[in-house]
Coordinates of C-alpha atoms in Angstrom, one line a residue:
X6 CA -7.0 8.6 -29.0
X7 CA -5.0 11.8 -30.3
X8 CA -6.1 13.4 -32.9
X9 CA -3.4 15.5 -35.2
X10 CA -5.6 17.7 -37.9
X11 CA -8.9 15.8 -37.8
X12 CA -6.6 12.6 -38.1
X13 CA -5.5 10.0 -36.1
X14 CA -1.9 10.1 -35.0
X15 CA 0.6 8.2 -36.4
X16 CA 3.0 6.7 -34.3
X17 CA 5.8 4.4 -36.0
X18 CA 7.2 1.7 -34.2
X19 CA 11.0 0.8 -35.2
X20 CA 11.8 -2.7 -33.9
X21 CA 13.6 -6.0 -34.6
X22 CA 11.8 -8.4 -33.1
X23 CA 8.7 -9.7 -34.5
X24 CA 7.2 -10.7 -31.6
X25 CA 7.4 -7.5 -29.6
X26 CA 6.8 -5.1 -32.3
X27 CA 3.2 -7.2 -32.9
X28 CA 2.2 -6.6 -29.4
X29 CA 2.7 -2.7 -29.7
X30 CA 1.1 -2.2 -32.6
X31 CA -1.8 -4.4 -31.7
X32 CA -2.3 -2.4 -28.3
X33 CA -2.3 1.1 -30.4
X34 CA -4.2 -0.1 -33.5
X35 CA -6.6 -1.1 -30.5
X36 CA -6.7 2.7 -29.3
X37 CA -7.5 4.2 -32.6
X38 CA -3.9 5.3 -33.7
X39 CA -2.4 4.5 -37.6
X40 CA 0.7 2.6 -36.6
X41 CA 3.3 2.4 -39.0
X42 CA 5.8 -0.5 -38.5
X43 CA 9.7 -1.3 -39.5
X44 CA 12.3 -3.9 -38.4
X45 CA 15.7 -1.8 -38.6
X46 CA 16.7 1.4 -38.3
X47 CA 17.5 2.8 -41.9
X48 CA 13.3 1.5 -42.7
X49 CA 12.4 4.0 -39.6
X50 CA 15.0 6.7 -40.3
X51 CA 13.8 6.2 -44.2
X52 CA 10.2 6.9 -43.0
X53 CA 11.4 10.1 -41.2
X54 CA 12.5 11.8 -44.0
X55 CA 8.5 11.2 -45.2
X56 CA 6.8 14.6 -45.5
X57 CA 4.0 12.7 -43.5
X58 CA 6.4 11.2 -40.9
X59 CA 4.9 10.0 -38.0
X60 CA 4.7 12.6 -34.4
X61 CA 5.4 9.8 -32.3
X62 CA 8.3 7.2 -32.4
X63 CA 8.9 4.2 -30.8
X64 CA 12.5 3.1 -31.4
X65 CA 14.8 -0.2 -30.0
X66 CA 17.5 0.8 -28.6
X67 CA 19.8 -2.5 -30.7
X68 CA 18.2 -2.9 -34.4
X69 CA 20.2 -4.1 -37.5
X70 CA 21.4 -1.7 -40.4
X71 CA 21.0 1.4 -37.7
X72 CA 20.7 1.6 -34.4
X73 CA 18.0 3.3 -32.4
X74 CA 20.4 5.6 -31.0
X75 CA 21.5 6.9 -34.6
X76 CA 18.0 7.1 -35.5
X77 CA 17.3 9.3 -32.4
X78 CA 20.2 11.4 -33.7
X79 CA 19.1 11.9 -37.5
X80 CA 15.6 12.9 -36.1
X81 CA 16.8 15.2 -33.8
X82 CA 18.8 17.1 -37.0
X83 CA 15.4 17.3 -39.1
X84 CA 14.6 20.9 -39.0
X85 CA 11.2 21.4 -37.8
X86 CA 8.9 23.0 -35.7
X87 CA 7.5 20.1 -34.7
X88 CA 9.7 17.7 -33.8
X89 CA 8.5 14.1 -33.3
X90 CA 8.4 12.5 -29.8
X91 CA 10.5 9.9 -29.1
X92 CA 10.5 6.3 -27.3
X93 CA 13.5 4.6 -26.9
X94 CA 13.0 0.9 -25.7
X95 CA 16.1 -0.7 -24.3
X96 CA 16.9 -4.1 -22.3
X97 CA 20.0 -2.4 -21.0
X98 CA 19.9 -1.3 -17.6
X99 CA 22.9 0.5 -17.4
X100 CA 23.3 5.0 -16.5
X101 CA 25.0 5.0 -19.5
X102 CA 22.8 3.9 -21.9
X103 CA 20.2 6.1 -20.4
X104 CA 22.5 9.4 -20.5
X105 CA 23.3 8.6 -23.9
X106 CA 19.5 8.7 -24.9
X107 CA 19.0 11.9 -23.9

């Protein structure tokens, strides 16, 4: 488990489907961390702009309201100087999709 000031991290997980977004929480609720979960992207992008927004995101790549993409981007503007880490999950296999993530 990672600690973040005597804490346990916080990792939020932005994804649409139910299913899959039980099973990652499960696995890091399991390991100690505070998961913090949302189905679209303006509910992650929303908890972002927290002042206790989580170091860690997990992001789908295709969510309703925002993508995961546009989420990415909006992070990636917060000025900080610690700037989240960031998982993008994708089914799409494509160079393109992957370029674009970076």
């Amino acid at each position: 488990m990672v600690y973040t000031n005597d804490s346990p991290t916080r990792i939020l997980i932005a994804e649409d489907d139910l299913t899959s977004r039980n099973i990652l929480a499960a696995l890091l609720r399991k390991n100690g961390y505070v998961v913090v979960e949302t189905c679209n992207g303006d509910e992650a992008w929303a908890e972002m702009q927290k002042t206790d927004a989580p170091k860690l995101v997990i992001l789908d790549w295709m969510m309703p309201e925002m993508d995961g993409l546009e989420v990415c981007r909006c992070i990636r503007e917060i000025e900080t100087t610690e700037p989240p880490y960031i998982i993008m999950l994708t089914i799409k296999d494509e160079k393109t999709y992957t370029i674009a993530g970076l």
